[in-house]
Coordinates of C-alpha atoms in Angstrom, one line a residue:
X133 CA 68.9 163.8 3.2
X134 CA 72.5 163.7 3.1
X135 CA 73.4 159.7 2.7
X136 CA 77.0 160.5 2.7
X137 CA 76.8 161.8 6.6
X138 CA 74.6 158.4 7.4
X139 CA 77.5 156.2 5.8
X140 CA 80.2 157.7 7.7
X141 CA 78.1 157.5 11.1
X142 CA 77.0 153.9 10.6
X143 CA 81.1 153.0 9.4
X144 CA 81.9 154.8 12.8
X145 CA 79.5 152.0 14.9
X146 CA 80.0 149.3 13.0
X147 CA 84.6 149.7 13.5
X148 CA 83.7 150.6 17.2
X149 CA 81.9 147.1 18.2
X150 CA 84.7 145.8 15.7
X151 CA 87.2 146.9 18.0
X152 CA 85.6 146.2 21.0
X153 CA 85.5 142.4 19.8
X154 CA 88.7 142.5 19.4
X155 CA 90.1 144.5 22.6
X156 CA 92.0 141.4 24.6
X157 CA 90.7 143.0 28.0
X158 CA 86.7 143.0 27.2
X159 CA 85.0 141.6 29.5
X160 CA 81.8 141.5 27.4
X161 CA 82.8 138.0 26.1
X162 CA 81.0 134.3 27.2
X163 CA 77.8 133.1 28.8
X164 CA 78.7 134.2 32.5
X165 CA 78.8 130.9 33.5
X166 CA 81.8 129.0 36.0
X167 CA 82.1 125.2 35.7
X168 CA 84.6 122.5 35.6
X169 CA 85.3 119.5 34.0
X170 CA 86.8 117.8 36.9
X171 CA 85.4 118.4 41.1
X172 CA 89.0 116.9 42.6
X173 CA 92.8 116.0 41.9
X174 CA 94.8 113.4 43.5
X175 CA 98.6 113.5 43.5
X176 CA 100.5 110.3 44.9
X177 CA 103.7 110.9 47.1
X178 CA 106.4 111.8 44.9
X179 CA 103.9 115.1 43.1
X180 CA 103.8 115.5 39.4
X181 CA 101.4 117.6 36.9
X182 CA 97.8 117.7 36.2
X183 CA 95.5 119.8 34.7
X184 CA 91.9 120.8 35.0
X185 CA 89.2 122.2 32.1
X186 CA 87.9 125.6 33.2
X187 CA 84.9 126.9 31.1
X188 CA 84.8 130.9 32.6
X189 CA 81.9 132.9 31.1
X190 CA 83.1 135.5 33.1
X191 CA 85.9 137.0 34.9
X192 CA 87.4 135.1 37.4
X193 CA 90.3 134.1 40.1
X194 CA 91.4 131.4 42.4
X195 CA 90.0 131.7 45.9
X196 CA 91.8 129.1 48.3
X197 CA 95.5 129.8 46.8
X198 CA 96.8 130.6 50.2
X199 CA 100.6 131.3 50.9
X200 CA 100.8 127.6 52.9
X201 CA 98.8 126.2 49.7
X202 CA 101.6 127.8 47.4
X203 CA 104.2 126.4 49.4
X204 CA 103.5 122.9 47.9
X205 CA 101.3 123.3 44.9
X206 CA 101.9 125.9 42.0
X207 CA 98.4 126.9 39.4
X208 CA 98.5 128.9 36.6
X209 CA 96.4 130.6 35.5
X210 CA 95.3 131.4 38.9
X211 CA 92.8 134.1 37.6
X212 CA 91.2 135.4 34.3
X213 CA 89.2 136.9 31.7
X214 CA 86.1 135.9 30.4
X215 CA 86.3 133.8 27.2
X216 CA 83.9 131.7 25.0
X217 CA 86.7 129.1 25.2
X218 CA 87.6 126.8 27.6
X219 CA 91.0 127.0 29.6
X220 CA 93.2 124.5 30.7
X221 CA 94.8 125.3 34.1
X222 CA 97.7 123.1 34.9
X223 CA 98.5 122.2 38.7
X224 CA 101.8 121.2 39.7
X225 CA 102.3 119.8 43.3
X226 CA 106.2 119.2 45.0
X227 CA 107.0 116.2 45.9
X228 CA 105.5 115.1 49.7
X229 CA 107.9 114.3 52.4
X230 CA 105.1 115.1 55.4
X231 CA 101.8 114.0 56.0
X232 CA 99.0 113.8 53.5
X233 CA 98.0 117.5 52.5
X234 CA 95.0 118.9 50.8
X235 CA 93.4 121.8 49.4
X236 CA 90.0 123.2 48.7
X237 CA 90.2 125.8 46.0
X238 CA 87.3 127.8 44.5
X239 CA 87.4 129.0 40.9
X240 CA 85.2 132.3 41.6
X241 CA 83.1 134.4 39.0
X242 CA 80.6 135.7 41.5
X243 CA 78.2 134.5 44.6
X244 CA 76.6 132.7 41.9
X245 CA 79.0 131.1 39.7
X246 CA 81.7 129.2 41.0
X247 CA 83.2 126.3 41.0
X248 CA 85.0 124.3 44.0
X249 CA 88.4 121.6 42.9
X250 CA 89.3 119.8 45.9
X251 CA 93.1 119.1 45.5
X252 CA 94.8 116.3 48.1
X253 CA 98.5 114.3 48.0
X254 CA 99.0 111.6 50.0
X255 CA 102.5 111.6 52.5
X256 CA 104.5 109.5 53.7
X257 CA 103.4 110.0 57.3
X258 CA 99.7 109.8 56.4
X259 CA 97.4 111.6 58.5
X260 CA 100.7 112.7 60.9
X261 CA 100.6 116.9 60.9
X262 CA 103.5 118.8 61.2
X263 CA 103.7 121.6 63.3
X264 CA 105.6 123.0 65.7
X265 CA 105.9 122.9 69.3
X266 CA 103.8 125.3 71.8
X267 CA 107.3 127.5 72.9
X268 CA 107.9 127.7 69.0
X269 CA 104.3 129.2 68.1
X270 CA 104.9 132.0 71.2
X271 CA 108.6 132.9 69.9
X272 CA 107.2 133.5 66.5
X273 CA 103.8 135.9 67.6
X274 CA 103.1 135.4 64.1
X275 CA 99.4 137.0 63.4
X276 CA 99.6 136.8 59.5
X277 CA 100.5 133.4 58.8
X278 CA 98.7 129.9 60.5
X279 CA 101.4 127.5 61.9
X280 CA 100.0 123.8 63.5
X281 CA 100.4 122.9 67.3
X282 CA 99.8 119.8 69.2
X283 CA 99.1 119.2 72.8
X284 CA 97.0 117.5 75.4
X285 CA 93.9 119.5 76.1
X286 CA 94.6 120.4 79.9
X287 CA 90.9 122.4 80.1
X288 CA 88.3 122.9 78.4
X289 CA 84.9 125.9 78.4
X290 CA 81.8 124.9 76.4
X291 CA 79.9 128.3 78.3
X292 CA 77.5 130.1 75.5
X293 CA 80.1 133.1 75.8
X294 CA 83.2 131.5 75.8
X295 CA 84.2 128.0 74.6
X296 CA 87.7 126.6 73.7
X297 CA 90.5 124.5 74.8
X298 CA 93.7 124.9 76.5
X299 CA 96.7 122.9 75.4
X300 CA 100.2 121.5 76.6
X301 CA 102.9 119.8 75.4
X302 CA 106.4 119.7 76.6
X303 CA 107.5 123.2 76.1
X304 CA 104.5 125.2 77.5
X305 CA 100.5 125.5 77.6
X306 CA 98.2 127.8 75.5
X307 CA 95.0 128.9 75.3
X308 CA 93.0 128.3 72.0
X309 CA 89.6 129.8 72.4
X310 CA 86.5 129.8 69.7
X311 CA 87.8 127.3 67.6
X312 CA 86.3 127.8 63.8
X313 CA 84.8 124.3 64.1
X314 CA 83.8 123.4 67.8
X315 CA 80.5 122.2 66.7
X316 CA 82.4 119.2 64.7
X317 CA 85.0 118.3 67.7
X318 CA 83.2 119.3 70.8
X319 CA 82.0 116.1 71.7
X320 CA 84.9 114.3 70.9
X321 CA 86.9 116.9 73.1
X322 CA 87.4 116.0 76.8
X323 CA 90.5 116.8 79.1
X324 CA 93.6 114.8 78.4
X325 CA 92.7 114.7 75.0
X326 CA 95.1 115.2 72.2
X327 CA 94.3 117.9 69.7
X328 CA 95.8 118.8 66.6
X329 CA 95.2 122.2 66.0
X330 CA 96.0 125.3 63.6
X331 CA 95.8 129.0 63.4
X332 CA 97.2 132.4 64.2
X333 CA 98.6 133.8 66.6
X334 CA 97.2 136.4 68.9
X335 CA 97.4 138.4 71.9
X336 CA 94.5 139.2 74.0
X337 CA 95.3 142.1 76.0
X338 CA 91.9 142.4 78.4
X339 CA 93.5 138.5 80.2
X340 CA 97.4 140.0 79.1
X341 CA 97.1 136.3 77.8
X342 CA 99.1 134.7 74.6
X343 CA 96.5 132.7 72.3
X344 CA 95.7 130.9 69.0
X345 CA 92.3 132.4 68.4
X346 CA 90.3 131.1 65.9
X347 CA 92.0 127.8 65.1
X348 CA 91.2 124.9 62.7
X349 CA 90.8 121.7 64.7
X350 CA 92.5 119.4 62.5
X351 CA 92.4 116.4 64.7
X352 CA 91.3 114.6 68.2
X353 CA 92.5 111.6 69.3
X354 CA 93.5 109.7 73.0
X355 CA 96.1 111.5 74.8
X356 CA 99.8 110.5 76.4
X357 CA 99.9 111.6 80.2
X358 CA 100.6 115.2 80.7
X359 CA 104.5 115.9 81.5
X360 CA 104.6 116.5 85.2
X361 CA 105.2 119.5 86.8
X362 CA 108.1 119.5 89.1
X363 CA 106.9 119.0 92.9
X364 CA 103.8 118.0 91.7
X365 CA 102.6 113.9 92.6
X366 CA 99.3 113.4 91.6
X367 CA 96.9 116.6 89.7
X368 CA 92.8 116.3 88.7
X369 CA 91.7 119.5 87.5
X370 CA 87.7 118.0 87.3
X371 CA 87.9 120.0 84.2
X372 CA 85.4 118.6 82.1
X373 CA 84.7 115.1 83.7
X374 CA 84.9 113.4 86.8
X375 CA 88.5 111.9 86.3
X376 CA 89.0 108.5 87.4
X377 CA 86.9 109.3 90.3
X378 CA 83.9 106.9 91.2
X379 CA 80.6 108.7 93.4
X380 CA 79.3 106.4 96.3
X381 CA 76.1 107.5 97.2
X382 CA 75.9 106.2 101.3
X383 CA 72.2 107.6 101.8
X384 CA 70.1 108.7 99.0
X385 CA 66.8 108.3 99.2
X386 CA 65.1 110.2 96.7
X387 CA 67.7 108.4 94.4
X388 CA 68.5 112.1 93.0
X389 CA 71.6 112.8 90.7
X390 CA 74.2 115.0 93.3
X391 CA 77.6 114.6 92.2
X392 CA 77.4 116.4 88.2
X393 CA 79.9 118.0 85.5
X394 CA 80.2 122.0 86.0
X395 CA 82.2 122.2 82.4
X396 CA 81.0 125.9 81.9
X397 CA 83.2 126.9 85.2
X398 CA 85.8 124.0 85.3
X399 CA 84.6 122.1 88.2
X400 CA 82.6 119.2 89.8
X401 CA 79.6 120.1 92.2
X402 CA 77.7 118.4 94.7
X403 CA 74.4 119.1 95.5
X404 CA 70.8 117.8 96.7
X405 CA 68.8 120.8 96.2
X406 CA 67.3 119.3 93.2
X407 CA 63.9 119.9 90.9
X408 CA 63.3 123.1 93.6
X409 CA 63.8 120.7 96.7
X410 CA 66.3 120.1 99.3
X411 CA 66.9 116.6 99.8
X412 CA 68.6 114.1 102.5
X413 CA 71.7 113.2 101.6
X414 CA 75.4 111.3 102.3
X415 CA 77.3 111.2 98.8
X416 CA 80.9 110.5 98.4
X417 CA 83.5 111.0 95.3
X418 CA 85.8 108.5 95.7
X419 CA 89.4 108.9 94.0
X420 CA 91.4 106.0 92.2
X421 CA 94.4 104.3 94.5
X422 CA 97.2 107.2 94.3
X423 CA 100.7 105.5 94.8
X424 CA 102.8 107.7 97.3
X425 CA 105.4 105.0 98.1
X426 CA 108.1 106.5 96.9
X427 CA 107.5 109.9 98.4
X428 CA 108.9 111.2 102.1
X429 CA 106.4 114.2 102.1
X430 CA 102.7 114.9 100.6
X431 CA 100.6 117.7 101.1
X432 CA 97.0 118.1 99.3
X433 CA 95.2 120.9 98.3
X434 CA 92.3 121.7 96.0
X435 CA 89.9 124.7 95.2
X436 CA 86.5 124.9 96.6
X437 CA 83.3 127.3 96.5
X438 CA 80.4 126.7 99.1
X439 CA 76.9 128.2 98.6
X440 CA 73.1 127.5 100.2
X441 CA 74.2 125.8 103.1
X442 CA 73.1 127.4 106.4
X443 CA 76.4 128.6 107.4
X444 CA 79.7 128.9 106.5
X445 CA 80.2 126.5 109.5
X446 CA 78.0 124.3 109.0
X447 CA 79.6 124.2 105.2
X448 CA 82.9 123.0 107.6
X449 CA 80.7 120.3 108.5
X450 CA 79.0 119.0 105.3
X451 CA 81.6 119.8 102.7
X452 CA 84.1 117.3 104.0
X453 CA 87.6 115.9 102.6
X454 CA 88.7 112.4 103.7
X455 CA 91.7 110.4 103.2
X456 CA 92.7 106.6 104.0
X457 CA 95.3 104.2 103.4
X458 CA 94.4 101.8 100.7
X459 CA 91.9 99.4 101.9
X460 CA 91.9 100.9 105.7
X461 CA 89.9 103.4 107.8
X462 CA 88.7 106.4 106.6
X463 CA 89.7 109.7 108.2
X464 CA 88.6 113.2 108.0
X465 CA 91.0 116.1 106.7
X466 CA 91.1 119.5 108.2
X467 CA 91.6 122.5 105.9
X468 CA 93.3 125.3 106.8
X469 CA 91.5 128.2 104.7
X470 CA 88.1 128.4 103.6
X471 CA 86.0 130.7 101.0
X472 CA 85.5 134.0 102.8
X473 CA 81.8 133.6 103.1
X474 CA 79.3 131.8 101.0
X475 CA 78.8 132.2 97.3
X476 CA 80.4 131.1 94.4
X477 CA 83.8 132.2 94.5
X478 CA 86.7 129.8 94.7
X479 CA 89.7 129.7 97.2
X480 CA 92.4 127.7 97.7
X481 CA 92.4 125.1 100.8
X482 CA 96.4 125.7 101.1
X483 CA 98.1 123.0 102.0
X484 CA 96.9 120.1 104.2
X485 CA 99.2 118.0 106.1
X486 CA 99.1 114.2 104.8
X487 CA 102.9 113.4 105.5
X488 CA 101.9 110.7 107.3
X489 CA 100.4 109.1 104.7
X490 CA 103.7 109.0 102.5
X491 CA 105.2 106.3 101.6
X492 CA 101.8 104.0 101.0
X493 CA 99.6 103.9 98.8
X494 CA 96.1 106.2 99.5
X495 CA 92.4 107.2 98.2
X496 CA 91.0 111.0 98.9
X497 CA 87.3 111.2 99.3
X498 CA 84.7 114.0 99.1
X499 CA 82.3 113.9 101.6
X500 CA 79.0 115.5 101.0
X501 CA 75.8 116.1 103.5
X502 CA 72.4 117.5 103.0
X503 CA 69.3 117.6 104.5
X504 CA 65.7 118.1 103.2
X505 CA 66.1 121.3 105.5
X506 CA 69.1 122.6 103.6
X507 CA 71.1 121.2 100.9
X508 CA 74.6 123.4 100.0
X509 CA 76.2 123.6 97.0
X510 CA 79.7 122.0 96.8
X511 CA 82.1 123.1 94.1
X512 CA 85.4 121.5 93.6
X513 CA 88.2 121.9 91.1
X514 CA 92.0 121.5 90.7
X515 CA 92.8 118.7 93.4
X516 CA 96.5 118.6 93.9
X517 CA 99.2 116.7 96.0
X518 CA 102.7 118.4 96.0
X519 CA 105.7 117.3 97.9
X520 CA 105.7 120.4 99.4
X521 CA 103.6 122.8 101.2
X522 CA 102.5 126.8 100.0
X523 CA 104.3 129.1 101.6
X524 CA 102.5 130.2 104.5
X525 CA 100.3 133.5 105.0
X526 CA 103.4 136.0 105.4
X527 CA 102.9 138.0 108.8
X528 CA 102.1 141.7 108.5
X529 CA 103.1 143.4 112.4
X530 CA 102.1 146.4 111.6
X531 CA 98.8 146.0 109.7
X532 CA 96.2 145.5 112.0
X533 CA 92.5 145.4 110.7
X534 CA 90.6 148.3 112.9
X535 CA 87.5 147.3 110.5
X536 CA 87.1 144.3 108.4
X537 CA 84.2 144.5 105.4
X538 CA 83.0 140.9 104.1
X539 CA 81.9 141.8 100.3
X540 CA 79.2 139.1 101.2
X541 CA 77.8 140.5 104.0
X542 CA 77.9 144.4 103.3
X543 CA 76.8 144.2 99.3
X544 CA 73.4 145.4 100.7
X545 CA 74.5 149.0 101.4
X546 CA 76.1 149.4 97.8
X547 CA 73.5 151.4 95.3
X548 CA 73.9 153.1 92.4
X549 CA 76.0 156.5 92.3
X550 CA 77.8 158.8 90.4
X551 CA 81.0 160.7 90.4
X552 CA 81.9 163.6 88.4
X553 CA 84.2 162.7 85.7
X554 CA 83.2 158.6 85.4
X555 CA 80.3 156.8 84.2
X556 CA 78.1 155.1 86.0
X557 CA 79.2 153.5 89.7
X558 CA 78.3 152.2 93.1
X559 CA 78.5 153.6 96.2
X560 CA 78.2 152.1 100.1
X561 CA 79.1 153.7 103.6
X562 CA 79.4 152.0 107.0
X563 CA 81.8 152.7 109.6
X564 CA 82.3 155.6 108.9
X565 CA 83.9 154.5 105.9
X566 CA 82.6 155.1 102.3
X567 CA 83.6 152.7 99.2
X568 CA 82.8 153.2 95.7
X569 CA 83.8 152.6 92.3
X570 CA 83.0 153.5 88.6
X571 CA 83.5 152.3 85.1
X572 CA 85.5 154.8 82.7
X573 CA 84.5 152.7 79.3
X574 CA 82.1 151.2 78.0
X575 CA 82.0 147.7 80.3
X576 CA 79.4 148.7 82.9
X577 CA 80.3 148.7 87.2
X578 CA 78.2 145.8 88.2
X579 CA 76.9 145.5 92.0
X580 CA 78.7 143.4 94.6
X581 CA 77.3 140.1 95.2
X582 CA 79.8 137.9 97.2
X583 CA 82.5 139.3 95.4
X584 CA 83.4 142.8 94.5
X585 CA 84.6 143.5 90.4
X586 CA 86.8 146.3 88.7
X587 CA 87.1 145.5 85.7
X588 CA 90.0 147.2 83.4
X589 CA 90.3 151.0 83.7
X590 CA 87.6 151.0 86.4
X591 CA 88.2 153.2 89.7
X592 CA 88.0 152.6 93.4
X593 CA 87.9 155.3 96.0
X594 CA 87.8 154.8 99.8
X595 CA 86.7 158.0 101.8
X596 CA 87.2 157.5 105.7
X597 CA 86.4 159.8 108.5
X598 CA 89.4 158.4 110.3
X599 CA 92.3 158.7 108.9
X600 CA 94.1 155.4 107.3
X601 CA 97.0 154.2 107.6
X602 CA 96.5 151.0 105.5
X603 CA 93.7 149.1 103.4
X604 CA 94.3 145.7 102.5
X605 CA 92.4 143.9 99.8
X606 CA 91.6 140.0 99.9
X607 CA 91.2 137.9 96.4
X608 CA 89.8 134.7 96.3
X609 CA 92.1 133.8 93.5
X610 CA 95.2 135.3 93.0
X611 CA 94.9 135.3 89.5
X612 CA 92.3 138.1 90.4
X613 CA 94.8 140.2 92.7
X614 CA 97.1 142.1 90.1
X615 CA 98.2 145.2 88.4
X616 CA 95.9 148.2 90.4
X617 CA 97.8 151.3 90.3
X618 CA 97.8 154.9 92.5
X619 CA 95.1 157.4 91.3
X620 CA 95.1 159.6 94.3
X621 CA 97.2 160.3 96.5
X622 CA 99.9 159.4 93.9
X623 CA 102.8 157.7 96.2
X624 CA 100.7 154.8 97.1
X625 CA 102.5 152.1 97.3
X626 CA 101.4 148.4 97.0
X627 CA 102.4 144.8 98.0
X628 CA 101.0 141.7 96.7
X629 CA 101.2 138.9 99.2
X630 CA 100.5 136.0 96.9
X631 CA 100.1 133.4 99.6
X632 CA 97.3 135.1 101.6
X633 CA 95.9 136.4 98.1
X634 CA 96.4 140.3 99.2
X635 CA 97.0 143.6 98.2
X636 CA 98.1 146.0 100.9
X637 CA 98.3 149.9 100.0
X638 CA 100.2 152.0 102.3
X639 CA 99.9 155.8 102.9
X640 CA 98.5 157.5 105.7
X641 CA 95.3 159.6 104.6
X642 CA 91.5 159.8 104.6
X643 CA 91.1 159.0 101.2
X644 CA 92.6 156.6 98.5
X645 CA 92.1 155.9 95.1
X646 CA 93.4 152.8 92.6
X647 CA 92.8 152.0 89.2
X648 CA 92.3 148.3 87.9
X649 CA 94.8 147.5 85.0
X650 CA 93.8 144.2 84.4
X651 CA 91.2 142.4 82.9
X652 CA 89.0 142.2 86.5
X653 CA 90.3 142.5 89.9
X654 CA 88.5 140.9 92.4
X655 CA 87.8 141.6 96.0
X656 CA 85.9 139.5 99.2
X657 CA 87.1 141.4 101.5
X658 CA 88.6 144.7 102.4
X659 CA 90.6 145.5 105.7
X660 CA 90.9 148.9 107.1
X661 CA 94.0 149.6 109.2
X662 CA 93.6 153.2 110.9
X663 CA 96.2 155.5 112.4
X664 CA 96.7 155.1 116.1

């Protein structure tokens, strides 16, 4: 046996784990454990030093340290290596000038060994946040770093898809949808709210809308009046609550709940067709005394859908605004435009006359009427009165509608087609006159109901035996009647008449074809103009 070779190759072992004791960046070293002496620091006003006791069986760094943390509080170490000896870390906060701060920072080893230091300092303005203002946070469009906003909550969605808040202060509104903790604030949330909120920036291109996605609530509390909007008198969205608005039942009977809360679509709704019955009915929403004594000129207008009654008519008749002088007489208000056809898609009223109530003070009422024949569906939402009147319907001479579609009446002949080149689509004919459209994506064409959708990307063609000279495109909502562009022929050209909610595209052919840019487009109705 040759000892001297076994010597040599033990020596080798033995000086290896030697070294390897000794090497500085081992991470071989402690009992892979995290703790700490201490769970939270307080600093007073003026800042000052303080340290903690970190044991750190293991590897480790400082989860938490954000840039805005760093901004007012300095750690070091703010990461290491495992040790059998405890390390001090020493914290060092500025002094405060703001509102009271804090921070929750993690000393992390792994999923299973951490250790969480809560670190606050009180300010001089207590629980007062500094932020900036909404027309600062869209001039910055900065998507790395958060930055704090305050406004009035001027809507709010609590749908299972989409839920969130839109805010306004002075300088502008935005929208600030899936808030990180809704479930804590959602309750306490309710229009004319003030929220205290903070988070990134971000652009969501689908709506071509500016947003704070994502956002910490910070705070909720009662609200200051929103800053009025030049022209505008008296605004209730019914986003979220009924307002200041009281319901008067005149006949109920069945003593059934009709007036209720629509949050999930912004609205208030009447209706008696309740546990699968239609019920007799007379109900009334009654608004608070609206001052218009200083004003020379009012007009009202609101947005409305009407569904299940037995007739868009008989809607007219049921579905009924009312106005009086304060303490006098009630009187019925005529409106001047009315949803397209039944269903559930909103319209403005445009402007109603109530000039001669300016100058006193007034209530508005809404008047609803069922029977246990047939009980409608009433839904109401963004009740305005404005010094001045929309700008009426704009007259078009030369367009003159040879055949008029109702998306209502004629979603019935739509089925499912195809078209080479696009996915999957729908296709109708009558007149003589075939419509269809297909989705280019991956967001499916969905079938016409009293409405018809193209949603971005998505194609419409319109093949006529006659030839056209112009097809005009009605929108319940103009905020649904933008951005279609010319597929074929190419020098189609467009107008958008914002008053009567219309697109009109002019060139003389038997077949047309647009392209929806937006995030939807939506049509009730389409026009067909053809050549003498």
């Amino acid at each position: 046996m040759n000892f001297k070779k076994i010597f040599f190759a033990v020596a080798a072992v033995a000086a290896a784990a030697f070294v390897s004791s000794c090497d500085p960046e081992s991470t071989n070293q402690g009992d892979g454990k995290i703790s700490i002496a201490e769970t939270s620091l307080a600093f007073e006003i003026e800042g000052g030093t303080k340290t903690v006791t970190l044991h750190a069986g293991m590897d480790w760094e400082l989860s938490g340290y954000t840039d805005e943390v760093k901004q007012w509080l300095s750690v070091s170490p703010a990461s290491g290596k495992a040790s059998d000896q405890d390390v001090t870390v020493t914290f060092t906060a500025l002094a405060n000038e703001g509102g009271n701060r804090s921070a929750s920072l993690t000393f992390y080893g792994n999923v299973l060994q951490k250790a969480i230091l809560n670190v606050s300092q009180l300010g001089p303005k207590g629980d007062a946040v500094d932020g900036i203002t909404i027309a600062e946070f869209l001039a910055l469009k900065d998507t790395q770093n958060e930055n704090t906003i305050c406004g009035t909550v001027t809507e709010k969605a609590t749908a299972a898809t989409y839920w969130g808040i839109v805010l306004q202060d002075e300088t502008g509104s935005l929208s600030c949808p899936f808030p990180a903790n809704w479930d804590e604030y959602v309750d306490k949330i309710t229009v004319g709210k003030k929220v205290t909120i903070k988070g990134v920036y971000n652009y969501y291109e689908n709506k071509k809308q500016d947003q704070m996605k994502n956002g910490t609530i910070l705070k909720v509390e009662d609200g200051d009046p929103l800053p009025p909007v030049e022209g505008e008198i008296y605004v209730e969205s019914f986003n979220g609550s009924f307002g200041e608005w009281t319901i008067e039942d005149k006949s109920n009977p069945d003593a059934i709940t009709i007036w209720v809360e629509k949050s999930d679509y912004a609205c208030i709704m009447a209706s008696a067709y309740v546990n699968s019955a239609d019920h007799d009915s007379e109900s009334w929403i009654v608004s608070p005394v609206i001052d218009l004594t200083a004003e020379s000129s009012a007009y009202l207008e609101y947005e409305q859908a009407v569904n299940y009654f037995s007739s868009l008519d008989v809607a007219k008749e049921q579905a009924v605004p009312m106005i009086r002088v304060e303490g006098g007489e009630w009187k019925a208000l005529t409106v001047p435009t009315w949803p397209m056809s039944l269903g559930w898609s909103f319209r403005n009223t445009g402007s109603i006359d109530i000039c001669s109530y300016a100058g006193k003070k007034v209530q508005l009422a809404f008047k609803y009427v069922s029977t246990s024949a047939k009980a409608g569906s009433w839904e109401i939402k963004n009740v305005k009165i404005t010094e001045g009147a929309q700008a009426g319907p704009i007259e078009d001479k030369e367009f003159k509608a040879d055949v008029t579609w109702v998306v209502n009446d004629v979603k019935d002949i739509f089925a499912e087609a195809t078209r080479e080149g696009y996915n999957n689509g729908f296709s109708g004919t009558k007149d003589g006159i075939t419509v269809s459209f297909f989705c280019t994506n991956s967001t499916p064409a969905v079938t016409p109901t009293d409405l018809l959708k193209l949603y971005k990307t998505h194609v419409l063609f319109i093949d006529s035996e006659k030839t056209l000279k112009a097809v005009r495109f009605t929108c319940a909502d103009a905020k649904y009647c933008l951005d279609l562009t010319a597929v074929e022929p190419t020098d189609i050209k467009f107008t958008l008449d914002a008053a009567a909610l219309t697109i009109k595209a002019e060139a003389e052919s038997t077949h047309y074809g647009v392209q929806a840019n937006a995030g939807q487009v939506r049509f009730t109705m389409i026009e067909f103009d053809f050549v003498d």
